XYZ file of C-alpha atoms in Angstrom:
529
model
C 143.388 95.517 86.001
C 140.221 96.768 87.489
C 139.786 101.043 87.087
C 139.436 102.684 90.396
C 136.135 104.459 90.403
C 136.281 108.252 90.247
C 135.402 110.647 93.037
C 132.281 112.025 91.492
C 129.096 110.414 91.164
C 128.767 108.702 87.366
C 131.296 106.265 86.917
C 134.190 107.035 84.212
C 132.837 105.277 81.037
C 130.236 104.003 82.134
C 126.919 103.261 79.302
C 123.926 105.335 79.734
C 121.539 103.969 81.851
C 117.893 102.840 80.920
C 115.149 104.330 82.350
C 114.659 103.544 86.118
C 112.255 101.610 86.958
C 110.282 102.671 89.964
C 109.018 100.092 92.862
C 105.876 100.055 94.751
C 105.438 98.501 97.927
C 102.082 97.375 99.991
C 102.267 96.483 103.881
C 99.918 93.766 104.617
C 101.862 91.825 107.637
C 98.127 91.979 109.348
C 95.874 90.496 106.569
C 98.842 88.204 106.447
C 98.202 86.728 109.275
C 101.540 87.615 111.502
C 100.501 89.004 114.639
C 104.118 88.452 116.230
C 104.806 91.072 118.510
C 108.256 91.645 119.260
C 109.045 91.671 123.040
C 112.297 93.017 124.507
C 111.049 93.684 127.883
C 112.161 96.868 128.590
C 113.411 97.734 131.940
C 114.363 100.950 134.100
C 118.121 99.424 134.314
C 118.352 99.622 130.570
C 119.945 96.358 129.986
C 121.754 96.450 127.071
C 119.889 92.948 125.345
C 117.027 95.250 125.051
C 117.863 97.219 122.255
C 119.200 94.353 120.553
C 116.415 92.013 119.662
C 114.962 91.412 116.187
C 116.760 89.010 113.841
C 114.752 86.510 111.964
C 115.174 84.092 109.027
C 113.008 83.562 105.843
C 113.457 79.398 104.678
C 111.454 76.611 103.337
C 111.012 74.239 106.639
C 109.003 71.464 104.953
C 109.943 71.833 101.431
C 107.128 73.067 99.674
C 108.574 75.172 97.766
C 107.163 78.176 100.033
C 109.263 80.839 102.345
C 108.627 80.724 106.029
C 109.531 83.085 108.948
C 110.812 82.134 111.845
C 111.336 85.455 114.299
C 113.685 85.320 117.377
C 112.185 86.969 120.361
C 113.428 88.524 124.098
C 110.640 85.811 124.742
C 109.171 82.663 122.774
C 110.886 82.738 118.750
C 108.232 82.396 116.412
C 107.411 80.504 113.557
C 105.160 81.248 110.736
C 104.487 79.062 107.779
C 103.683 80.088 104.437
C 100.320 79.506 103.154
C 100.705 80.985 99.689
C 98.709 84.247 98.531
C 100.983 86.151 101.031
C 99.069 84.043 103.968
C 101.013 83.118 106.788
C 100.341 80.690 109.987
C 101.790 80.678 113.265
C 102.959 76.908 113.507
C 105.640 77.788 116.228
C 104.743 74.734 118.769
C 104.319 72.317 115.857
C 107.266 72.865 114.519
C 109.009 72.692 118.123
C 110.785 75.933 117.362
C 109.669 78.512 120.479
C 113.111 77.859 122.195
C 114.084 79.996 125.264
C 116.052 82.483 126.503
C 116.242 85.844 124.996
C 117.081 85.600 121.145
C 118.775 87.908 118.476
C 119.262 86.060 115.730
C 119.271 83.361 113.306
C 120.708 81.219 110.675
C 119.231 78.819 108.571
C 121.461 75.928 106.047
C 121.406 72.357 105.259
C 124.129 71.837 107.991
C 123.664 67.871 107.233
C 122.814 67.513 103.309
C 119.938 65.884 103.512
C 117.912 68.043 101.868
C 115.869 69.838 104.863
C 116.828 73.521 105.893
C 118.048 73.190 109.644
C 118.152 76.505 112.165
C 120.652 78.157 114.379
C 119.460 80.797 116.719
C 121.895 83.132 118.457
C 120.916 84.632 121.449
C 122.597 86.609 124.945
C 125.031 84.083 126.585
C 122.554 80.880 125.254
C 122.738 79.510 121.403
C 120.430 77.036 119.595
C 121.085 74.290 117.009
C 117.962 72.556 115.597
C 117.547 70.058 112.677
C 114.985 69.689 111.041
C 113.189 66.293 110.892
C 112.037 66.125 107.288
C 108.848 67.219 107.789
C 109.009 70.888 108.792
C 109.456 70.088 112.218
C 112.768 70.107 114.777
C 115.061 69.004 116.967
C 116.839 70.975 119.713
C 120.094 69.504 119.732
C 122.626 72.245 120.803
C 124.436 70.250 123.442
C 124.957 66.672 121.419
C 126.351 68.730 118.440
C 129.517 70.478 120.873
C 127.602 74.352 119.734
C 126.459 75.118 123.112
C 127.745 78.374 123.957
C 127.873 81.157 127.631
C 128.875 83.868 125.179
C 125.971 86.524 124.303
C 125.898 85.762 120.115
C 124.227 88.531 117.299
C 123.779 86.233 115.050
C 126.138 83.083 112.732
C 126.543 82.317 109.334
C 127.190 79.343 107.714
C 129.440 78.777 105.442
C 131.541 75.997 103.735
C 135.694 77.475 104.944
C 137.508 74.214 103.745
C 135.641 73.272 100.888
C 134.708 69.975 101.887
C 131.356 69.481 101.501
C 129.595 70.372 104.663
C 128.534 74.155 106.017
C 130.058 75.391 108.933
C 129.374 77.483 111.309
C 130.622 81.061 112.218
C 129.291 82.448 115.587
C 129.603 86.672 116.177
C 130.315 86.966 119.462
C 128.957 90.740 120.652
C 130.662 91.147 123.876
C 131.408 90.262 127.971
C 128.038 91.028 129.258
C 126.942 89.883 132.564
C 123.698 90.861 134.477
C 124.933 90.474 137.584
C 127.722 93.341 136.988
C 126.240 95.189 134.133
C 126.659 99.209 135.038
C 123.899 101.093 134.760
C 124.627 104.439 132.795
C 122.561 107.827 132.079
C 123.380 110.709 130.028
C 124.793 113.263 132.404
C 122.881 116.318 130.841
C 119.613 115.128 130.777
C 119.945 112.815 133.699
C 118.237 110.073 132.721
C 118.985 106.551 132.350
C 120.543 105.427 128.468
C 121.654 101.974 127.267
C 124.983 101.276 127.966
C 128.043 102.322 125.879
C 129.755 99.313 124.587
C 132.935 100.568 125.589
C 131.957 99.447 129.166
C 132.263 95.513 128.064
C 135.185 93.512 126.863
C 135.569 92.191 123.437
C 134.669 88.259 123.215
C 136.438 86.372 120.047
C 133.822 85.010 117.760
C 133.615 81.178 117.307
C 134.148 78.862 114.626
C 132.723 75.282 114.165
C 133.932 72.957 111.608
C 131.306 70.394 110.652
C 132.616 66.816 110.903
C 129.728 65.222 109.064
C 128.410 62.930 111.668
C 126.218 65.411 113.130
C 128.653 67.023 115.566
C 130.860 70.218 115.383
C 134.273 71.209 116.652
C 135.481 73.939 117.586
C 137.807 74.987 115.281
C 138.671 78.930 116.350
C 142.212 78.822 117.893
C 143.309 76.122 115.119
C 142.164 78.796 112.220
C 143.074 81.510 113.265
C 139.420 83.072 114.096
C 140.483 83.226 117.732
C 142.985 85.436 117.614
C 140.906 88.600 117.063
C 138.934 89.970 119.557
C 135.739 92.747 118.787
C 132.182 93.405 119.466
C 130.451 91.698 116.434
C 126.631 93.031 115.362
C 126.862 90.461 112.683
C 128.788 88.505 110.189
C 128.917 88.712 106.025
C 130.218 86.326 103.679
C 131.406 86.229 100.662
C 134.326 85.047 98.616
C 135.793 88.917 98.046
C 138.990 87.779 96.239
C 137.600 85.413 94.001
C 140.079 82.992 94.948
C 137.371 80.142 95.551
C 137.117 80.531 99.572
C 134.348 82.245 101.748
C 135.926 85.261 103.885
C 134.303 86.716 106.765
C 133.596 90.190 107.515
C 132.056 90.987 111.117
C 130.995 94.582 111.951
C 131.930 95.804 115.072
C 130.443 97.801 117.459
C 132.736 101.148 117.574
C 135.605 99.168 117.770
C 137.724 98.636 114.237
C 135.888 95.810 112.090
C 137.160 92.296 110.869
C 137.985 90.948 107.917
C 139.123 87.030 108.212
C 140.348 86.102 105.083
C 140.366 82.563 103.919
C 144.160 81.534 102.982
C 142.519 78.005 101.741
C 144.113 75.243 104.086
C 141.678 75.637 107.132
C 142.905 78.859 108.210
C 142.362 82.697 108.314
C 143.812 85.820 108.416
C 142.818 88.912 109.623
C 143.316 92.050 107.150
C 140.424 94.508 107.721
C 143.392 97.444 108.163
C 145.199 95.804 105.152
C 141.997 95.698 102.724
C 140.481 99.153 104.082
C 137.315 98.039 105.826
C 138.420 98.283 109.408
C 137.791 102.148 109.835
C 135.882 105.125 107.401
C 138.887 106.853 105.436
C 139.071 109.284 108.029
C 140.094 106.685 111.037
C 137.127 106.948 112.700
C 135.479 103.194 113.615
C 131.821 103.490 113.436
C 129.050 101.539 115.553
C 128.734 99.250 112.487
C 126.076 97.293 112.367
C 124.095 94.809 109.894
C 126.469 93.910 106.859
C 125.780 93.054 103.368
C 128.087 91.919 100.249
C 126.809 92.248 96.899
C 128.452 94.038 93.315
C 126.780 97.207 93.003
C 128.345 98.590 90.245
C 128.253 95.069 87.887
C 132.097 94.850 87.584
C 132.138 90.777 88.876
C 133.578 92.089 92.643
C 131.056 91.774 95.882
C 131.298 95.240 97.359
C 130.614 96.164 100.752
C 127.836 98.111 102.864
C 127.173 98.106 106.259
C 124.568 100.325 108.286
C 125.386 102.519 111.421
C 124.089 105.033 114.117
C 122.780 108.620 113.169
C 125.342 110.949 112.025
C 127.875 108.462 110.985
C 126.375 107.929 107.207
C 126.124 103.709 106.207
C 129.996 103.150 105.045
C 130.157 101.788 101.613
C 133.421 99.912 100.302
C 133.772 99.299 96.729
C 135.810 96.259 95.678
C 138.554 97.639 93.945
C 140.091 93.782 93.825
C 143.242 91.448 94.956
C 141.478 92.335 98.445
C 141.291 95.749 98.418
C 138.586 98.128 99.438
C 137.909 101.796 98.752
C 135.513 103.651 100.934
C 133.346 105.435 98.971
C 130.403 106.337 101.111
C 130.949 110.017 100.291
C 131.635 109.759 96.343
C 128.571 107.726 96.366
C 126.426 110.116 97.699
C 125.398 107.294 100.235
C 126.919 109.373 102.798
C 124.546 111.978 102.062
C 121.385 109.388 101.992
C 122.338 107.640 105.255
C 123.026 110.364 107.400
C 120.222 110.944 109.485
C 119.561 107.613 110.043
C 120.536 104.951 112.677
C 120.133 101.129 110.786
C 120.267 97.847 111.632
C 119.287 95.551 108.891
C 120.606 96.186 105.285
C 119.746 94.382 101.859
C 121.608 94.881 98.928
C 118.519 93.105 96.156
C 117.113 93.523 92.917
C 113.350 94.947 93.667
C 112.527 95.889 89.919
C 114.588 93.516 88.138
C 116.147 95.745 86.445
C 119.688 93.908 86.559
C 121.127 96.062 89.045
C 121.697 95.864 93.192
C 119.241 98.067 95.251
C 120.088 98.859 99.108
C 117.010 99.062 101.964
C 118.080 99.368 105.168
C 115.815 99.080 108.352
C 116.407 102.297 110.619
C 115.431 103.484 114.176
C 117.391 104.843 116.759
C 119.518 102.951 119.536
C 118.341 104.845 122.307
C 114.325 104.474 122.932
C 115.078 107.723 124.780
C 116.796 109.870 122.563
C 114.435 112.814 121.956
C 114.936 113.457 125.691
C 118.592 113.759 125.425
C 119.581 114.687 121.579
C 117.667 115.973 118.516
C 117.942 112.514 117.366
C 114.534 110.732 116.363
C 113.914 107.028 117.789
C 111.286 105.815 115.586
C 112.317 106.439 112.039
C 110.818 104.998 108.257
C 113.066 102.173 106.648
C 114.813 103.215 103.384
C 115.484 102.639 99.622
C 117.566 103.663 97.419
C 117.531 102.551 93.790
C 120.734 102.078 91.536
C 120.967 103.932 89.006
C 123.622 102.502 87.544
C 126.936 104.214 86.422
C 127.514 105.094 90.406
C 124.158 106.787 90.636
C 121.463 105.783 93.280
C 117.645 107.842 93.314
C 116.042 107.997 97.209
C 112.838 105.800 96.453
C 111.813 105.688 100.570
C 109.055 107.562 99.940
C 107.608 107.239 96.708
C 107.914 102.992 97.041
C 105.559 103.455 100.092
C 108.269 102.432 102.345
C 108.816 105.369 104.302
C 105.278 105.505 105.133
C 106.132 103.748 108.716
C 107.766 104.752 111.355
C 109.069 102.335 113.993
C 111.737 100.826 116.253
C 112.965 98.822 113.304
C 115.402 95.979 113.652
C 115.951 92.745 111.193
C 115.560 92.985 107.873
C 115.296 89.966 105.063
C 114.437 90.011 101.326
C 112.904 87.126 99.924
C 109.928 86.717 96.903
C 107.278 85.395 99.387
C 104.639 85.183 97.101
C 106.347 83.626 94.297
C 105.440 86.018 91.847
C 109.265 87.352 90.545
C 108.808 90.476 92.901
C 111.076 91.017 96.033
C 109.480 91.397 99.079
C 110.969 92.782 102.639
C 109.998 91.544 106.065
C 111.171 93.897 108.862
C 111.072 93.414 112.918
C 109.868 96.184 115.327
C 110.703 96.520 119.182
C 107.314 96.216 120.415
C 105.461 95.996 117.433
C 104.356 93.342 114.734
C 106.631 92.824 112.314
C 106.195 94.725 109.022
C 105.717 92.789 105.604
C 106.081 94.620 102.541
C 104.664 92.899 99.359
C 106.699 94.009 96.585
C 103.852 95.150 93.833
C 105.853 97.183 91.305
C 104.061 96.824 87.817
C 106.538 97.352 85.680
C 109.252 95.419 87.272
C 111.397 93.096 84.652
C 111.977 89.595 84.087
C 113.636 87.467 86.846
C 114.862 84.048 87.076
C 115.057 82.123 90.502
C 117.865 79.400 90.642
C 118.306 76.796 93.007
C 121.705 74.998 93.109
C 122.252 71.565 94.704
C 125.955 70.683 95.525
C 127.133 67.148 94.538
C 130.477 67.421 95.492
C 129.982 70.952 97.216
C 127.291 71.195 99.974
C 123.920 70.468 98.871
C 122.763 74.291 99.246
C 125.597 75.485 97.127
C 126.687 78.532 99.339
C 129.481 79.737 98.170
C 129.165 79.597 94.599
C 129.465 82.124 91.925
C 126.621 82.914 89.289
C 127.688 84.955 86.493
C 125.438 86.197 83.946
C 125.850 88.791 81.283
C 128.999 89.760 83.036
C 127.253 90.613 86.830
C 128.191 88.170 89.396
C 126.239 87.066 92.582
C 127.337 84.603 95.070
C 125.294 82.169 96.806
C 124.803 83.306 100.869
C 122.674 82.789 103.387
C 123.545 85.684 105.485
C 121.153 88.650 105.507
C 122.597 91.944 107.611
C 121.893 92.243 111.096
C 120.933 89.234 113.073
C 119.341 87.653 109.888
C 119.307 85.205 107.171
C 117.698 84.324 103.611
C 118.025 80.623 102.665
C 116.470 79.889 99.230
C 116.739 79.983 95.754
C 118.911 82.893 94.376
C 117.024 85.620 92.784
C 118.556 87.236 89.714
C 116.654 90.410 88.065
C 116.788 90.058 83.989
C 115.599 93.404 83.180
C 114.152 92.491 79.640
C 111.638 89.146 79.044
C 113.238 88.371 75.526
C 117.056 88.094 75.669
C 118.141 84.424 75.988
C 120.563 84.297 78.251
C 123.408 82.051 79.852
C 124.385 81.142 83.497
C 127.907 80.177 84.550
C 128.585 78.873 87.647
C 131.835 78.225 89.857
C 130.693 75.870 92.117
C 132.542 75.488 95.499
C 134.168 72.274 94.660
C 135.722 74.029 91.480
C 133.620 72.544 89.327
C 132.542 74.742 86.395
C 128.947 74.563 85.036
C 126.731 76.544 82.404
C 122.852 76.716 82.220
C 120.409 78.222 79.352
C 117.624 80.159 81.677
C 114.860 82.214 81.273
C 112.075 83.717 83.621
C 110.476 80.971 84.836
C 107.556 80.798 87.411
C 108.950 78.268 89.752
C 112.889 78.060 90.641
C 115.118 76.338 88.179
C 116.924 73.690 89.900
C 120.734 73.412 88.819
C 122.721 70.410 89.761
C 125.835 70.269 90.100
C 127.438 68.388 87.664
């Protein structure tokens, strides 16, 4: 049986741990070449869609071997490929991916297995499907695969539920918003106009597509359960958080109680965010949750849980205690403590000095664009790090990383190595700014080892499998916090060069692999057997 983790800070028994490891960060998203600028059109009304721009994904569209960004946008998405030496181009119309309608987010998977990363793109009461051609380019084809959608969607998240082969596709619905009846709302002190509270809109179910294999989609929610459970989703998470071979689905909601849809294995889910612990903080109180990540911060095999959240309300943090169960530990953590004065949207859980061990960066600003006027709240605020320690420990690294050098209306966040050299690096959107991309130059960072499975029997990108090495476990996801998604190969920090070392891997199918693997320059492909 798992050990609950004490109330204070070290963990009971845990080793001493090494020597931390500090990280360094450079911003160079203008000699990069991205000169995006975020629009959200601000208006006098304060529509809500606003505030809510900024998710992106970071994928290989032609198969190079090199990370591209694609950025969503309150007007044309954009699309920049990667040149190498941290270089990027804007290849938007080329690639046939500038869209319309106001987009929040995105998703990117091998929906159809044949080897080409394919895009979903959320956005307010309009979603996009496109597939990619082969070559880096796309097709729009929302309407002949049964995805087009009225509802306003944060983001999806694909996912394999039913083990069959082929990723499907889990739509977070935010809520009933209409622009015809939208209120319009101001803080009564101050008298001046705010965005809306969400309590003003109804709930909207999210959506669930299962992927029939010829191309097309059905919806699937009623028939699984996903229907029956109403919220105001700011994103979705995945992981399998049992260990029972199954992706579950966590959405955080929007200061309404969150979900937890739990995979019972024959096509169907159940709902047990008030069962497991992760519906409200321990005190009852439901937070405006917002971008959530899985990942096993404290090595013991289990994904854990953080999610980010408006100022004052810290950035909950759920350990996995196991057989489902949660334990909010935000304050034992000292993450409570961390968090506090910040309001976040995107949030990484990621290795950025190898070390072994899960590091958190969130991407913070305020909700309100006018909340100095009103509050002693801060709008623009720096993005922030914090480094694991190990034994329950975590070291604030905002500021001496170079991070918190910035401040800014921050929004998406996603962590991929974009210059192939081993290192971690972060690109984050800004309301009305270009987006912000910190290269990851730590000089003493460890060893890592980049792995990319291909499915046989499982889907071809292998999401939902288990890596386990040395005893830590990481899962293979596509999701990436609010609005966002990394699609690639999965990054594993080593710590030391020298130590041979051994990957197992559950793949979805149940199949049960092992790999020798050391740090490598290029990704080590694994196929499943």
């Amino acid at each position: 049986r798992l050990e609950r983790l004490p109330a204070a800070g070290e963990r009971k028994g845990a080793e001493a741990a090494p020597a931390l490891i500090p990280v360094r960060f450079r911003e160079q998203g203008e000699e990069a070449g991205v000169d995006f600028v975020l629009h959200n059109h601000p208006t006098p009304q304060k529509r809500l869609p606003e505030t809510m721009a900024g998710g992106l994904a970071v994928f290989d569209a032609d198969g190079d071997g090199l990370p591209d960004i694609f950025f969503t946008n309150g007007d044309a998405n954009r699309f920049y490929r990667n040149l190498g030496g941290f270089r990027f181009e804007d290849e938007t119309e080329k690639a046939g991916l500038a869209g319309e309608g106001f987009s929040i987010g995105a998703a990117a998977a091998d929906y159809d297995n044949d080897g080409d990363v394919d895009l979903f793109v959320a956005g307010v009461n309009r979603n996009l499907l496109y597939r990619n051609r082969g070559d880096g380019t796309f097709d729009e084809v929302s309407a002949a695969a049964g995805i087009a959608s009225g509802r306003w969607a944060v983001g999806g998240a694909w996912l394999d539920y039913d083990n069959d082969g082929r990723l499907d596709l889990f739509v977070a619905n935010y809520l009933d918003w209409d622009p015809a009846t939208a209120p319009v709302c101001e803080d009564s002190a101050a008298k001046v106009r705010t965005y809306c509270h969400p309590k003003f809109f109804g709930p909207l179910a999210s959506v669930l597509y299962r992927n029939r294999g010829d191309g097309t989609f059905e919806d699937v929610s009623e028939a699984s359960g996903i229907a029956r459970s109403r919220g105001k989703a700011m994103s979705a998470a995945v992981a399998d958080i049992d260990l029972d071979g199954d992706l579950d689905i966590f959405t955080p909601n929007d200061a309404v109680p969150n979900l937890l849809f739990v995979n019972q294995g024959n096509g169907r889910f159940r709902e047990e965010a008030l069962a497991a612990g992760v519906a409200l903080r321990d005190d009852g109180r439901a937070v405006s949750a917002m971008g959530a990540s899985f990942g096993d911060l404290d090595g013991d095999g289990l994904p854990d849980l953080l999610f980010t959240a408006l100022p004052g309300e810290t950035f909950p943090y759920f350990h996995n205690e196991g057989e489902g169960l949660f334990l909010d530990r935000t304050d034992a953590s000292g993450i409570a403590a961390l968090s506090r004065a910040y309001g976040g949207w995107g949030a990484a859980l990621a290795d950025f000095n190898n070390d072994g061990r899960l590091d958190v960066m969130t991407a913070n600003a305020h909700v309100m664009d006018n909340a100095e006027v009103f509050s002693d709240e801060v709008y623009e605020q720096p993005n922030a790090l914090w480094l694991n320690r190990g034994g329950g420990g975590w070291e604030d690294a905002s500021e001496a990383s170079g991070l918190g050098a910035r401040t800014g209306a921050h929004r998406g966040l996603a962590v991929a190595d974009l210059d192939q050299d081993g290192r971690l690096d972060a690109v984050v959107t800004v309301l009305g700014g270009r987006p912000e991309l910190w290269r990851n130059v730590t000089s003493e960072a460890g060893c890592a080892v980049r792995l990319r499975l291909r499915g046989g029997r499982s889907n071809r990108d292998g999401i939902g499998a288990r890596v386990t090495i040395d005893g830590r476990s990481w899962q293979v996801i596509s999701t990436a916090g609010y609005a966002s998604s990394v699609h690639g190969p999965l990054h594993v920090g080593l710590g030391a060069c020298d130590v041979p070392r051994r990957a197992e891997i559950v793949w979805p199918s149940g199949v049960r692999s092992q790999v020798e693997i050391a740090p490598f320059p290029e990704a080590l492909a694994v196929e499943e057997p």
